[in-house]
CSV table of C-alpha atoms and ligand atoms in Angstrom, one decimal:
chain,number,residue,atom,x,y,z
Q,1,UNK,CA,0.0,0.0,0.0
Q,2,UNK,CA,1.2,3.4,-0.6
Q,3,UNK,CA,0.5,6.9,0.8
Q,4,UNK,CA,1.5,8.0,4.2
Q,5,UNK,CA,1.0,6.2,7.6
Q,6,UNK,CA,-1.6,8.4,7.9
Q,7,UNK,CA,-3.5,8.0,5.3
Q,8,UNK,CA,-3.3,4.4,5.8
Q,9,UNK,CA,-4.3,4.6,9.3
Q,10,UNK,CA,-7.1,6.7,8.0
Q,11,UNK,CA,-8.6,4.6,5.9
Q,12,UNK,CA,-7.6,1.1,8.0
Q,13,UNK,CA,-10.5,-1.0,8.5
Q,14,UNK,CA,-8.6,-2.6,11.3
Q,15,UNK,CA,-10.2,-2.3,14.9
Q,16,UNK,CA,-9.7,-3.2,17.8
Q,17,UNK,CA,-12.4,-6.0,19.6
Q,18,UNK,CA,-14.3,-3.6,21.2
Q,19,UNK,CA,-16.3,-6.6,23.1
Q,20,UNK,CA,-13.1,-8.4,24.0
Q,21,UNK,CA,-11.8,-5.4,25.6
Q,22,UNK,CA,-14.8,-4.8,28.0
Q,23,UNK,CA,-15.0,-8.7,28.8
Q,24,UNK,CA,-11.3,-8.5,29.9
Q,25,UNK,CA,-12.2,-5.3,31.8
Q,26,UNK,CA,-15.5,-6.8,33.0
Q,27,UNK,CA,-12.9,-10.3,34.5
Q,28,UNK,CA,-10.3,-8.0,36.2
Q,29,UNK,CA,-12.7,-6.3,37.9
Q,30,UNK,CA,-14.0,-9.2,39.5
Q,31,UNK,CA,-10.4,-10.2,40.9
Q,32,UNK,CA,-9.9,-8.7,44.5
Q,33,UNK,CA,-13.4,-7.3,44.7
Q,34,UNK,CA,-15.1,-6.9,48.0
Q,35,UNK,CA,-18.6,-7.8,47.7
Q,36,UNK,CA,-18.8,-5.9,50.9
Q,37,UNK,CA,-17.9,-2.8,49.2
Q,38,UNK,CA,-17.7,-3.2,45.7
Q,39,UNK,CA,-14.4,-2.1,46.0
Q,40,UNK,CA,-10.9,-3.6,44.0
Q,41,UNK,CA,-8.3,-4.6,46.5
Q,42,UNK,CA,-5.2,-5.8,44.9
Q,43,UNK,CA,-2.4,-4.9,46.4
Q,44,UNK,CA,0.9,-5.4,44.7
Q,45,UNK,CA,2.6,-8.8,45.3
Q,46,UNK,CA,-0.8,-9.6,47.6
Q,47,UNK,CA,-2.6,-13.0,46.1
Q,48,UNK,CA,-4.9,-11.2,44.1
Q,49,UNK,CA,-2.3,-8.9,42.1
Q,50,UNK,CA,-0.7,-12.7,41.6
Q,51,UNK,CA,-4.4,-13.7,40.4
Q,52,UNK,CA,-5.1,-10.7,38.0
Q,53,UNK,CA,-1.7,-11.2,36.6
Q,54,UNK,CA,-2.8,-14.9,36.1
Q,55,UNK,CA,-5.3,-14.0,34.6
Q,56,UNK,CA,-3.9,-11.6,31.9
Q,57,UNK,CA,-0.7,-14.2,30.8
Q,58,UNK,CA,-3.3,-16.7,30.4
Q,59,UNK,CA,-5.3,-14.4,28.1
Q,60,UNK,CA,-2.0,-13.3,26.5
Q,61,UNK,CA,-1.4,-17.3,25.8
Q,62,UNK,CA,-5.3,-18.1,24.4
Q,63,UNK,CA,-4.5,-15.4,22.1
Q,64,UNK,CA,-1.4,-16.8,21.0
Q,65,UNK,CA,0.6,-14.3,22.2
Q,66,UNK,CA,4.1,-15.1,24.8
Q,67,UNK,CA,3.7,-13.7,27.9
Q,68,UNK,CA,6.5,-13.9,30.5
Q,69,UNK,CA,7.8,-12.1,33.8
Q,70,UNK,CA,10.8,-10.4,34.6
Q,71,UNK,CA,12.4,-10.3,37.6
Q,72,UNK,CA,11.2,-7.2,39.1
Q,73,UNK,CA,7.7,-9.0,38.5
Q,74,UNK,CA,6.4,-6.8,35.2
Q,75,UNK,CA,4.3,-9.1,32.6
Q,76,UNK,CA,5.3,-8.6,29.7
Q,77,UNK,CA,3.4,-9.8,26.8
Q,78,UNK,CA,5.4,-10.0,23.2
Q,79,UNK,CA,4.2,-10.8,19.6
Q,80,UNK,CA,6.4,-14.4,20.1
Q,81,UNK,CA,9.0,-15.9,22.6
Q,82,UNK,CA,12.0,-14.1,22.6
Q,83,UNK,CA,14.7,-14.9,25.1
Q,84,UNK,CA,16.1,-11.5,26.1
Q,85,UNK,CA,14.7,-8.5,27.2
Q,86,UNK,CA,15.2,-6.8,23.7
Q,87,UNK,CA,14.9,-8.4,20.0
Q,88,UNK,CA,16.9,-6.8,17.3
Q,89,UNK,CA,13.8,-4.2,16.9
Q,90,UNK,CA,13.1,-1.9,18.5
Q,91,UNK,CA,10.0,-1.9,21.2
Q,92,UNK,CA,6.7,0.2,20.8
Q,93,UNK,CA,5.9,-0.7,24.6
Q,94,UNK,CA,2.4,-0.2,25.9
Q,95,UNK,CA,1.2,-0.7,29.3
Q,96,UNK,CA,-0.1,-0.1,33.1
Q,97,UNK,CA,-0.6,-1.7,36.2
Q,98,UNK,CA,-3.0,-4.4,37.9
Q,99,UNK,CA,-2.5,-3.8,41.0
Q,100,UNK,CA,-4.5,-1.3,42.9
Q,101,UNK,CA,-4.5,0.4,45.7
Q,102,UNK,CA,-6.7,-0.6,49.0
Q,103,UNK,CA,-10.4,-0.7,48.0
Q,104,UNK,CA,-9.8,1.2,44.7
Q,105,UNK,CA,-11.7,1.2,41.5
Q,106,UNK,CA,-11.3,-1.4,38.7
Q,107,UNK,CA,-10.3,0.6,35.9
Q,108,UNK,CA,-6.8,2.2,37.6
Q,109,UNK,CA,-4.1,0.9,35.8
Q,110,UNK,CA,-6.0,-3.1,34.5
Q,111,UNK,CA,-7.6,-0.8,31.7
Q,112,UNK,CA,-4.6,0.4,30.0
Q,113,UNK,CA,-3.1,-2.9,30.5
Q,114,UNK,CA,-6.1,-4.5,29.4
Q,115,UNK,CA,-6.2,-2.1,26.0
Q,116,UNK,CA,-2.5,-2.6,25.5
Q,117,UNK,CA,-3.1,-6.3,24.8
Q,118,UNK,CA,-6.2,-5.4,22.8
Q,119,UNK,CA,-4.0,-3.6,20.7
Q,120,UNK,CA,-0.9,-5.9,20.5
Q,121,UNK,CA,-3.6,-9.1,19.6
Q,122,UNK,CA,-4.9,-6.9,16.5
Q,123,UNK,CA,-2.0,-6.0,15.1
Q,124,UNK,CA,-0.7,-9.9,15.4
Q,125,UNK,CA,-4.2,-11.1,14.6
Q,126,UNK,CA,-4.5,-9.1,11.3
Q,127,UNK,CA,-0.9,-10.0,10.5
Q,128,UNK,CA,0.0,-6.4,10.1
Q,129,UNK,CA,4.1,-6.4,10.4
Q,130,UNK,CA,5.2,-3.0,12.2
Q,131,UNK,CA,8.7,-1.7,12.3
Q,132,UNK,CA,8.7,-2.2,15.9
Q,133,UNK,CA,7.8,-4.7,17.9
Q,134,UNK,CA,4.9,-4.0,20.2
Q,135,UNK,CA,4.8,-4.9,23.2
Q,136,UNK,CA,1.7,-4.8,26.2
Q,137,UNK,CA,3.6,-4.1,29.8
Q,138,UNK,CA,1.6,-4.5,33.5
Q,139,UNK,CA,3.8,-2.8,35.7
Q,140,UNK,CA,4.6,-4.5,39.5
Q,141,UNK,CA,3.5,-2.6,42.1
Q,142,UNK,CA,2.6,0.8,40.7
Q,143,UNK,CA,1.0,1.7,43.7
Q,144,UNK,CA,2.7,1.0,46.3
Q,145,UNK,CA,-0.2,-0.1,48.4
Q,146,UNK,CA,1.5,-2.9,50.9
Q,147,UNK,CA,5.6,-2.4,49.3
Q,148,UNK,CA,6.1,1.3,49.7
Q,149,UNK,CA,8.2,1.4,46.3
Q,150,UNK,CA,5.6,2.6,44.3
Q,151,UNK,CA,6.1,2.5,40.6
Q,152,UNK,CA,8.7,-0.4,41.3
Q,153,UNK,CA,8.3,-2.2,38.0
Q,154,UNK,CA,8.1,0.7,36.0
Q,155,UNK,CA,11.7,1.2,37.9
Q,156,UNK,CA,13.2,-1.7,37.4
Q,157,UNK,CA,12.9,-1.6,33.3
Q,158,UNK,CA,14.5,2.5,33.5
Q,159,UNK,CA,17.1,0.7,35.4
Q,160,UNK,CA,16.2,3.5,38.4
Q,161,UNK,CA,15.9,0.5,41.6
Q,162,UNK,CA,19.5,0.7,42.2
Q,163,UNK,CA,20.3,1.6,45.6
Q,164,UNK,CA,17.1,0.0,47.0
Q,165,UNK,CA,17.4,-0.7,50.9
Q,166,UNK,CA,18.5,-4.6,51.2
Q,167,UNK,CA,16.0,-6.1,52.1
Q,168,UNK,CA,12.6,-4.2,51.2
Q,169,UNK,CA,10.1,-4.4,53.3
Q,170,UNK,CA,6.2,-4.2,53.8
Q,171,UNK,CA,4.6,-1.4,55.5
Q,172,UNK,CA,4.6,-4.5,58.3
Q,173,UNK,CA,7.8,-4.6,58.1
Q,174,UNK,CA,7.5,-8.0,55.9
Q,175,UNK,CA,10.0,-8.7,53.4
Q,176,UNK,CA,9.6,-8.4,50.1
Q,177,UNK,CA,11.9,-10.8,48.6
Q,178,UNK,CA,9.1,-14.1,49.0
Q,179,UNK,CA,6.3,-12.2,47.5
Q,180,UNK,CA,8.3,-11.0,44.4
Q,181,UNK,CA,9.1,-14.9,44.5
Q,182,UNK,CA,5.9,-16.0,44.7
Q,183,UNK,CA,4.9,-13.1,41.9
Q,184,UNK,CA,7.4,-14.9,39.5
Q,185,UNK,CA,10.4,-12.5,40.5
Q,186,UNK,CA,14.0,-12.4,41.8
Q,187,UNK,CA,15.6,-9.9,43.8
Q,188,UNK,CA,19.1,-11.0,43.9
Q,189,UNK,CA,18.2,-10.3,39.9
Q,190,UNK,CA,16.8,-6.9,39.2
Q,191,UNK,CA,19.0,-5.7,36.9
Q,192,UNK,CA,18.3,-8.2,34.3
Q,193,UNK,CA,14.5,-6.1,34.0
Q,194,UNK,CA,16.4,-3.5,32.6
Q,195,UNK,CA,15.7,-2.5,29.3
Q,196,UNK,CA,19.3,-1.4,27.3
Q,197,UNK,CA,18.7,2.8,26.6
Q,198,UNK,CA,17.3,2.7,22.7
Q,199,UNK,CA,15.6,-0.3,22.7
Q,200,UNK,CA,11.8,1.1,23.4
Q,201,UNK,CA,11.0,3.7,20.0
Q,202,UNK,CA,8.4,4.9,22.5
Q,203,UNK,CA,5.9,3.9,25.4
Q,204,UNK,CA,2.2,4.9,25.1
Q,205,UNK,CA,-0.6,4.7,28.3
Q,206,UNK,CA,-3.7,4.8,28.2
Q,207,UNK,CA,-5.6,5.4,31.5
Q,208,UNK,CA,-8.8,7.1,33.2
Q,209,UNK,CA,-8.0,10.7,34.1
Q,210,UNK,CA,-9.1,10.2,37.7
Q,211,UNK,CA,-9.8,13.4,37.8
Q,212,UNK,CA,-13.1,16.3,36.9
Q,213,UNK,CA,-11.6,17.7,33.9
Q,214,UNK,CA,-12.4,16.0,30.9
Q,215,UNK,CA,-16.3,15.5,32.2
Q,216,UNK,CA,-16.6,18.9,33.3
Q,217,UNK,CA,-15.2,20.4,29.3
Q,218,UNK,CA,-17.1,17.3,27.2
Q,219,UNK,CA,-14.0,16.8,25.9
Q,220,UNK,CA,-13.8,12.9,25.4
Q,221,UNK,CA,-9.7,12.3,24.9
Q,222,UNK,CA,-7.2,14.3,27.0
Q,223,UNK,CA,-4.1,14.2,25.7
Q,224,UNK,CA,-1.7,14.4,28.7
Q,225,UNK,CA,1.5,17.2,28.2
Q,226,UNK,CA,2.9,16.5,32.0
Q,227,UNK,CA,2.8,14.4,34.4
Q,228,UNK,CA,3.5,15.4,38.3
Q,229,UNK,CA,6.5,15.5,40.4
Q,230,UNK,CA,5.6,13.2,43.5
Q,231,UNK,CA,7.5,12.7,46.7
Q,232,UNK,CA,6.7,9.7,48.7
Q,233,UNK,CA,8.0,9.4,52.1
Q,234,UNK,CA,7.6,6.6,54.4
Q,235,UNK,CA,8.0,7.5,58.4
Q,236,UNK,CA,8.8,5.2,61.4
Q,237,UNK,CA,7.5,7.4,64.4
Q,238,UNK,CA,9.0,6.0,67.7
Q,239,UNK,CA,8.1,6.5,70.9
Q,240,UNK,CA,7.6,4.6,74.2
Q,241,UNK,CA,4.4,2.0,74.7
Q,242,UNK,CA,2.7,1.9,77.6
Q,243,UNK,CA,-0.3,1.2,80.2
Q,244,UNK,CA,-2.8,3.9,79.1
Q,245,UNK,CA,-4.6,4.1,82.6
Q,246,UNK,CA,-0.9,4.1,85.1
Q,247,UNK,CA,1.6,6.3,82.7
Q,248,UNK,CA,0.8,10.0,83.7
Q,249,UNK,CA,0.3,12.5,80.5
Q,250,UNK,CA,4.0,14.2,82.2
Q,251,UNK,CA,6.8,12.2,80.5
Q,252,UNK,CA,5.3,10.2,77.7
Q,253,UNK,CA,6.2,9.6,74.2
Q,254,UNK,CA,3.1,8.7,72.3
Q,255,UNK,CA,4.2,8.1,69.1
Q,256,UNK,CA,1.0,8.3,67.9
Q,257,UNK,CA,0.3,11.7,69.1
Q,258,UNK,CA,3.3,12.6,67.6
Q,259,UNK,CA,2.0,11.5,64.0
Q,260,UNK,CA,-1.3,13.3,64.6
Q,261,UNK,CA,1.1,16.6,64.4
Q,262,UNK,CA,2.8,15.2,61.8
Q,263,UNK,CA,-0.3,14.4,59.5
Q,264,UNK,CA,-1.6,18.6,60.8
Q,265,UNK,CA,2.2,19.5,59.7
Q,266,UNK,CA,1.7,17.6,56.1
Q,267,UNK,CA,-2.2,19.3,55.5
Q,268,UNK,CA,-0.5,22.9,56.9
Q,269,UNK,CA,2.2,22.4,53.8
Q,270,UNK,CA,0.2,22.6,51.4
Q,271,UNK,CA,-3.2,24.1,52.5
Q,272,UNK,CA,-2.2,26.8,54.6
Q,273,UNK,CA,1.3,27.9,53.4
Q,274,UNK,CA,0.8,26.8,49.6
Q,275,UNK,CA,4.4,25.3,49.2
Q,276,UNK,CA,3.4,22.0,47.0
Q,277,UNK,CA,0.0,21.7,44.8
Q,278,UNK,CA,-1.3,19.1,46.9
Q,279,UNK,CA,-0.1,16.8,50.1
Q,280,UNK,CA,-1.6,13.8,51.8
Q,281,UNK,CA,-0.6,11.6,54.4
Q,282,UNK,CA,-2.7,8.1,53.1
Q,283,UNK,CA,-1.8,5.1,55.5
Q,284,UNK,CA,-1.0,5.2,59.2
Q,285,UNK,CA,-0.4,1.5,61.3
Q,286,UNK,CA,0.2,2.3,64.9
Q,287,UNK,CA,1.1,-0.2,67.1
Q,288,UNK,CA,0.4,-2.2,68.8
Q,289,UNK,CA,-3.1,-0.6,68.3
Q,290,UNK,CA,-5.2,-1.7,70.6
Q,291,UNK,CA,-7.4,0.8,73.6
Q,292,UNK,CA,-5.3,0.8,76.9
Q,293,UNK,CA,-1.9,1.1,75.4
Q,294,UNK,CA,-0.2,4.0,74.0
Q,295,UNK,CA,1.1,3.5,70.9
Q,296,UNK,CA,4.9,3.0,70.9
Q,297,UNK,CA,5.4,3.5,67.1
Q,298,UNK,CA,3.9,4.4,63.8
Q,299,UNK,CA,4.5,4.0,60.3
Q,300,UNK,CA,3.1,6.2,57.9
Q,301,UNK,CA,3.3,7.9,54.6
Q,302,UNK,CA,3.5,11.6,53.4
Q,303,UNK,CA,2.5,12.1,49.5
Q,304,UNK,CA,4.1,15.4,48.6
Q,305,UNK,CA,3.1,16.4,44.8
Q,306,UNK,CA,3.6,19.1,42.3
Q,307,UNK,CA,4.6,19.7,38.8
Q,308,UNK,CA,7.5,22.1,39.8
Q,309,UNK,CA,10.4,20.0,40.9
Q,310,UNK,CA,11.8,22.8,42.9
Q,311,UNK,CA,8.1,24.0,44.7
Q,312,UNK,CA,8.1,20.3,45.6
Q,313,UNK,CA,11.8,19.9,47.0
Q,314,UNK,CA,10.9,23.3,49.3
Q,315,UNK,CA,8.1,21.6,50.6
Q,316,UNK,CA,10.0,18.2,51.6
Q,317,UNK,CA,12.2,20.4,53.1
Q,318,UNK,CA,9.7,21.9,54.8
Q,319,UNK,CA,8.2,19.0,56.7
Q,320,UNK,CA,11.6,17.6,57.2
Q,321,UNK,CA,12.1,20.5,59.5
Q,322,UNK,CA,8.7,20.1,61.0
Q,323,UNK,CA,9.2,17.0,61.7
Q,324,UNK,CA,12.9,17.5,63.4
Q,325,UNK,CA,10.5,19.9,65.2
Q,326,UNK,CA,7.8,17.3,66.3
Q,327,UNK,CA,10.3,14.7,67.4
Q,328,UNK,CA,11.8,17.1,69.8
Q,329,UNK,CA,8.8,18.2,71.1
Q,330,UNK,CA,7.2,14.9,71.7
Q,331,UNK,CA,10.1,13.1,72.6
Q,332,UNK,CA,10.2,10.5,69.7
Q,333,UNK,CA,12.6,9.9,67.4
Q,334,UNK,CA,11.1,10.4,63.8
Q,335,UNK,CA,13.2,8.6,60.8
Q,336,UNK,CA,12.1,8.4,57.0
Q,337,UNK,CA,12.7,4.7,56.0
Q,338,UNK,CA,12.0,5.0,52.5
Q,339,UNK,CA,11.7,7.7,50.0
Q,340,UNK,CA,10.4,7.6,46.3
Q,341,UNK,CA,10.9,10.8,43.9
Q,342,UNK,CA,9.4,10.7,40.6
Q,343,UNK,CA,10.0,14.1,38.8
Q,344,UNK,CA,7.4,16.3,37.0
Q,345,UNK,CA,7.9,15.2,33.3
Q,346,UNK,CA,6.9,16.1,30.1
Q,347,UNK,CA,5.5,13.8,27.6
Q,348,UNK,CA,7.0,13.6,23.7
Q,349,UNK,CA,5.2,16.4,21.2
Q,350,UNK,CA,5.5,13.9,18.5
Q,351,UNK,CA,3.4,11.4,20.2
Q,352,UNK,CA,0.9,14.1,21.5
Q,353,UNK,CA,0.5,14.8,17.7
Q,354,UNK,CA,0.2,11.1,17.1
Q,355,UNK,CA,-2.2,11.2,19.4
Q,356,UNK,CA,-4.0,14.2,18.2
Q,357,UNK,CA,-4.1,13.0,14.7
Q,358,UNK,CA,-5.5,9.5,15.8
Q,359,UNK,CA,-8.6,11.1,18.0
Q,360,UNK,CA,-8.8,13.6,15.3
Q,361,UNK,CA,-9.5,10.8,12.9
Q,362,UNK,CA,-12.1,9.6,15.2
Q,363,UNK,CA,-13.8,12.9,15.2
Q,364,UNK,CA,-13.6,12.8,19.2
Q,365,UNK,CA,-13.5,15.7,20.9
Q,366,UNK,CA,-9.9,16.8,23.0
Q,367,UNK,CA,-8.3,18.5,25.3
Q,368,UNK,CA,-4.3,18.5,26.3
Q,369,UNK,CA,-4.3,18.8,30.1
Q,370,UNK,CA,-1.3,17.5,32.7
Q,371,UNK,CA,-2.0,14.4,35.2
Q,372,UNK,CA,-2.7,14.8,39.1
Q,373,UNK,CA,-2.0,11.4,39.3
Q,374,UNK,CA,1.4,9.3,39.1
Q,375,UNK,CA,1.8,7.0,35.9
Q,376,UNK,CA,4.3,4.3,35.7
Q,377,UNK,CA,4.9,6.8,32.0
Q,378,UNK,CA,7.0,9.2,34.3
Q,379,UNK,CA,9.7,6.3,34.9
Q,380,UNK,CA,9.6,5.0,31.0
Q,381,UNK,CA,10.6,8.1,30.4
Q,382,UNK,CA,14.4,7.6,31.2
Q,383,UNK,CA,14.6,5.6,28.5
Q,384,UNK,CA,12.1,6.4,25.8
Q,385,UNK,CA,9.6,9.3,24.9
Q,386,UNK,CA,6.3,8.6,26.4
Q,387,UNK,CA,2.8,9.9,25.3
Q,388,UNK,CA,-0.3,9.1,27.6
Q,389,UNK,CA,-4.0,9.2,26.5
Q,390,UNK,CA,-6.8,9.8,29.4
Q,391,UNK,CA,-11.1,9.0,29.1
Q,392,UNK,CA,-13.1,10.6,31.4
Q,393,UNK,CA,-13.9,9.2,34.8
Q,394,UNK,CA,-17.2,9.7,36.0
Q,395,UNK,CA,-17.6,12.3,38.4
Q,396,UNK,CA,-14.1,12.9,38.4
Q,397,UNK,CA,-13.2,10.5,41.3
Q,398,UNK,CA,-11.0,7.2,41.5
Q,399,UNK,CA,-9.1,5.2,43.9
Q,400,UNK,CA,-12.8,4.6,45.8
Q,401,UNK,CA,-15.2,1.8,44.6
Q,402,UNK,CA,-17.1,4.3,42.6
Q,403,UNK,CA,-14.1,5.2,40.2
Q,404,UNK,CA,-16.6,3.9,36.7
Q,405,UNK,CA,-16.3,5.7,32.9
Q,406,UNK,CA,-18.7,5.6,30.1
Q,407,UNK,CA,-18.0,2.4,28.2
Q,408,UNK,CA,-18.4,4.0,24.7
Q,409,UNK,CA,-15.5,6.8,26.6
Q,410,UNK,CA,-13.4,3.1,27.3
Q,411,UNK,CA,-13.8,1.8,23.6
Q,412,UNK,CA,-13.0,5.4,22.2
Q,413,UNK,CA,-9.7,5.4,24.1
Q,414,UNK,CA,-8.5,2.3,22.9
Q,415,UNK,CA,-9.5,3.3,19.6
Q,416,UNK,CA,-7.0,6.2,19.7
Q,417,UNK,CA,-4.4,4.3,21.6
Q,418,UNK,CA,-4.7,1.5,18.5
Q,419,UNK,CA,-4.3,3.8,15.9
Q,420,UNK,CA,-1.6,5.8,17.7
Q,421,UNK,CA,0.6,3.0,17.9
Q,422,UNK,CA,0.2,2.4,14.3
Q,423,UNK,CA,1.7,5.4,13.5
Q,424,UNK,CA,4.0,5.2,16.3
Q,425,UNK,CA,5.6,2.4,14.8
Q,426,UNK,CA,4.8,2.5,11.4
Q,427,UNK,CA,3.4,-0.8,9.9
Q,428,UNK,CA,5.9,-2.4,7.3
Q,429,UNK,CA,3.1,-4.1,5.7
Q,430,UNK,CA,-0.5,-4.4,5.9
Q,431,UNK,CA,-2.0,-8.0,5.7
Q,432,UNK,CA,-3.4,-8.5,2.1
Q,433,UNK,CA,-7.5,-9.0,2.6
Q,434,UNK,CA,-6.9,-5.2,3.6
Q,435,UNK,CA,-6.3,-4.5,0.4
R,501,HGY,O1,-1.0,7.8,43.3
R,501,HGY,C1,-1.0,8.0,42.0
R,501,HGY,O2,-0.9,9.1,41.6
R,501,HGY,C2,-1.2,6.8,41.1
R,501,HGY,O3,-2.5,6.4,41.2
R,501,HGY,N1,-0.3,5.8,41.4
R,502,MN,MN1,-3.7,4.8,41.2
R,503,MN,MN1,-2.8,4.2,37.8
């Protein structure tokens, strides 16, 4: 066929299986679900990330299709078995997670994985040859729900999980080395998930905005130009246990008093002195937790975000000196035990024109408009340029039970995604009944 990609992804018959991609959606979301709730909890490395991840290489295989898992615990679903992390071409990666966070929604993350295989079974089903190979991803752990590395797949292919603590733990202070095992990984291997710099063309995601924007404008496609800076900080508060009716209030160290100032200290940040765009502190476990003792330590989190790298280092800095401040007036000793920093980034203007020429073709409304949320995306893009595609979510929420989108919105977005990979890596050939 001649003519431009363009034209030839103008004119393509070819589409996606618009009913294959809501089953898939429609199986996920029954994996982890509380029928208490309604809510998705699969937390990454618990059984029920190991189940959904189950359940997609065993899709991947139906369809023909070699899935396999790398070290850091990433599927990864190519055209045919290759034995290294890189064939001679190079990769058009697509992707997201499966794992969620605690009582989340079910289209986080398993819809842009579950679109990314859509799209990598209709290219190999139609037999249309591309330039690169394509390649479906679902990320381990973007979350960071019970391992506080979030985005620790993503990570592990930029090569960034150097430099980890030795043994990683839990927020119960469990290790993670047996669940990566029992997820398919290795930890004494991470650097073999690495993929060489050069050998992904580009990665594309496609996810729910999680966010009011695109419902509130009509617009049906966002096309994503940043993504946020995000600090993630994980605290050990410790103080000094004790009987809650015989230790006078002179002299103690609750250590979970001392975390209530630090969760007032992380809202102040933010709300009141306007250093960051938004921070949160999301999980606290005291312990030992229970009525007539006071607590003798915490654990907990501080999500620090904004797309200004430097706004966002001022404010760490900020509660780092609030909480110097807190330990000494409360008498604990407050110590981060793990820190994730993903930088604001920008995504490639080639693939938001990709991506704007695909909706376009479509005739689906679009905005451009930057991401609130974290996307594995932000670490892919050490080693490749990275576009990201967003559908509206219904009422603007997600990470609650709740978190839905329009299933026409669902089918539209894997539309563009399959049509912007086909011009992102060029097919070679088209199969000959599309002549
Ligand atoms: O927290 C986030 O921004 C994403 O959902 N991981
Ligand atoms: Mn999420
Ligand atoms: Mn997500």
């Amino acid at each position: 066929m001649s003519g431009t990609l363009v034209q030839q992804a103008g004119s393509l018959s070819l589409d996606i299986d618009a009913d294959r991609l809501l089953r898939r959606i429609a199986d996920l979301a029954r994996i982890g679900r509380s029928e208490v709730t309604g809510g998705i909890t699969r937390e990454g490395f618990s059984a029920a990330d190991r189940e959904a991840r189950a359940y997609l290489m065993a899709e991947a295989r139906a369809a023909g299709l070699a899935p396999s898992i790398d070290a850091a615990g990433n599927v990864i679903v190519r055209p045919v078995h290759v034995s290294s992390s890189s064939t001679d071409r190079q990769a058009l990666m697509m992707g997201s997670h499966l794992d969620t966070v605690v009582n989340g929604g079910r289209l986080d993350g398993a819809y842009g994985v579950v679109a990314a295989l859509e799209v990598l079974q209709t290219l190999v089903e139609s037999g249309t040859e591309t330039r690169h190979e394509p390649v479906a991803v679902a990320f381990a752990n973007e979350e960071g729900a019970l391992f506080p590395q979030p985005f620790w797949g993503s990570m592990a292919i930029a090569g960034r999980l150097a430099g980890l603590p030795r043994e990683p733990q839990d927020h119960q202070g469990r290790p993670l080395r047996e669940a990566l095992r029992l997820a398919g990984g290795d930890l004494d291997a991470l650097g073999s998930a690495g993929w060489p710099s050069g050998s992904v063309a580009a990665y594309l995601e496609l996810h729910v905005e999680q966010g009011p924007v695109l419902e509130r404008s009509g617009n049906r496609i966002g096309v994503v130009d940043a993504i946020t800076g995000r600090i993630v900080l994980t605290l050990e508060v410790r103080g000094a246990a004790g009987h809650s009716g015989t230790a006078p209030m002179e002299g103690r160290r609750d250590a979970l008093a001392a975390a209530a100032r630090v969760v007032l200290a992380t809202e102040n940040i933010s709300r009141e002195r306007g250093l960051c765009r938004v921070a949160t502190v999301g999980r606290i476990d005291p312990h030992p937790n229970t009525p007539n003792t006071i607590v003798g330590a915490v654990r907990m989190t501080v999500d620090l975000r904004d797309t200004d790298v430097w706004r966002a280092a001022t404010a760490e800095q900020a509660l780092r000196h609030a909480l110097d401040a807190i330990a000494a007036a409360t008498g604990t000793e407050i110590e981060v035990v793990a820190e994730t920093r993903s930088d604001p980034v920008s995504t490639s203007p080639a693939l938001r024109t990709a991506i704007e020429r695909s909706t376009d073709e479509l005739g689906l409304p679009y905005e451009t408009l930057p991401s609130g949320a974290g996307h594995d995306a932000q670490m892919i893009g050490d080693i490749a340029p990275i576009g990201m595609i967003f559908v509206p979510s219904l009422g603007g929420i997600s990470h609650v039970p709740e978190e839905d989108t329009d299933p026409a919105d669902l089918v539209a977005g894997a539309r563009v995604l399959f049509r912007t990979a086909l011009r992102t890596v060029g097919p070679t050939s088209y199969p000959s009944h599309q002549d």
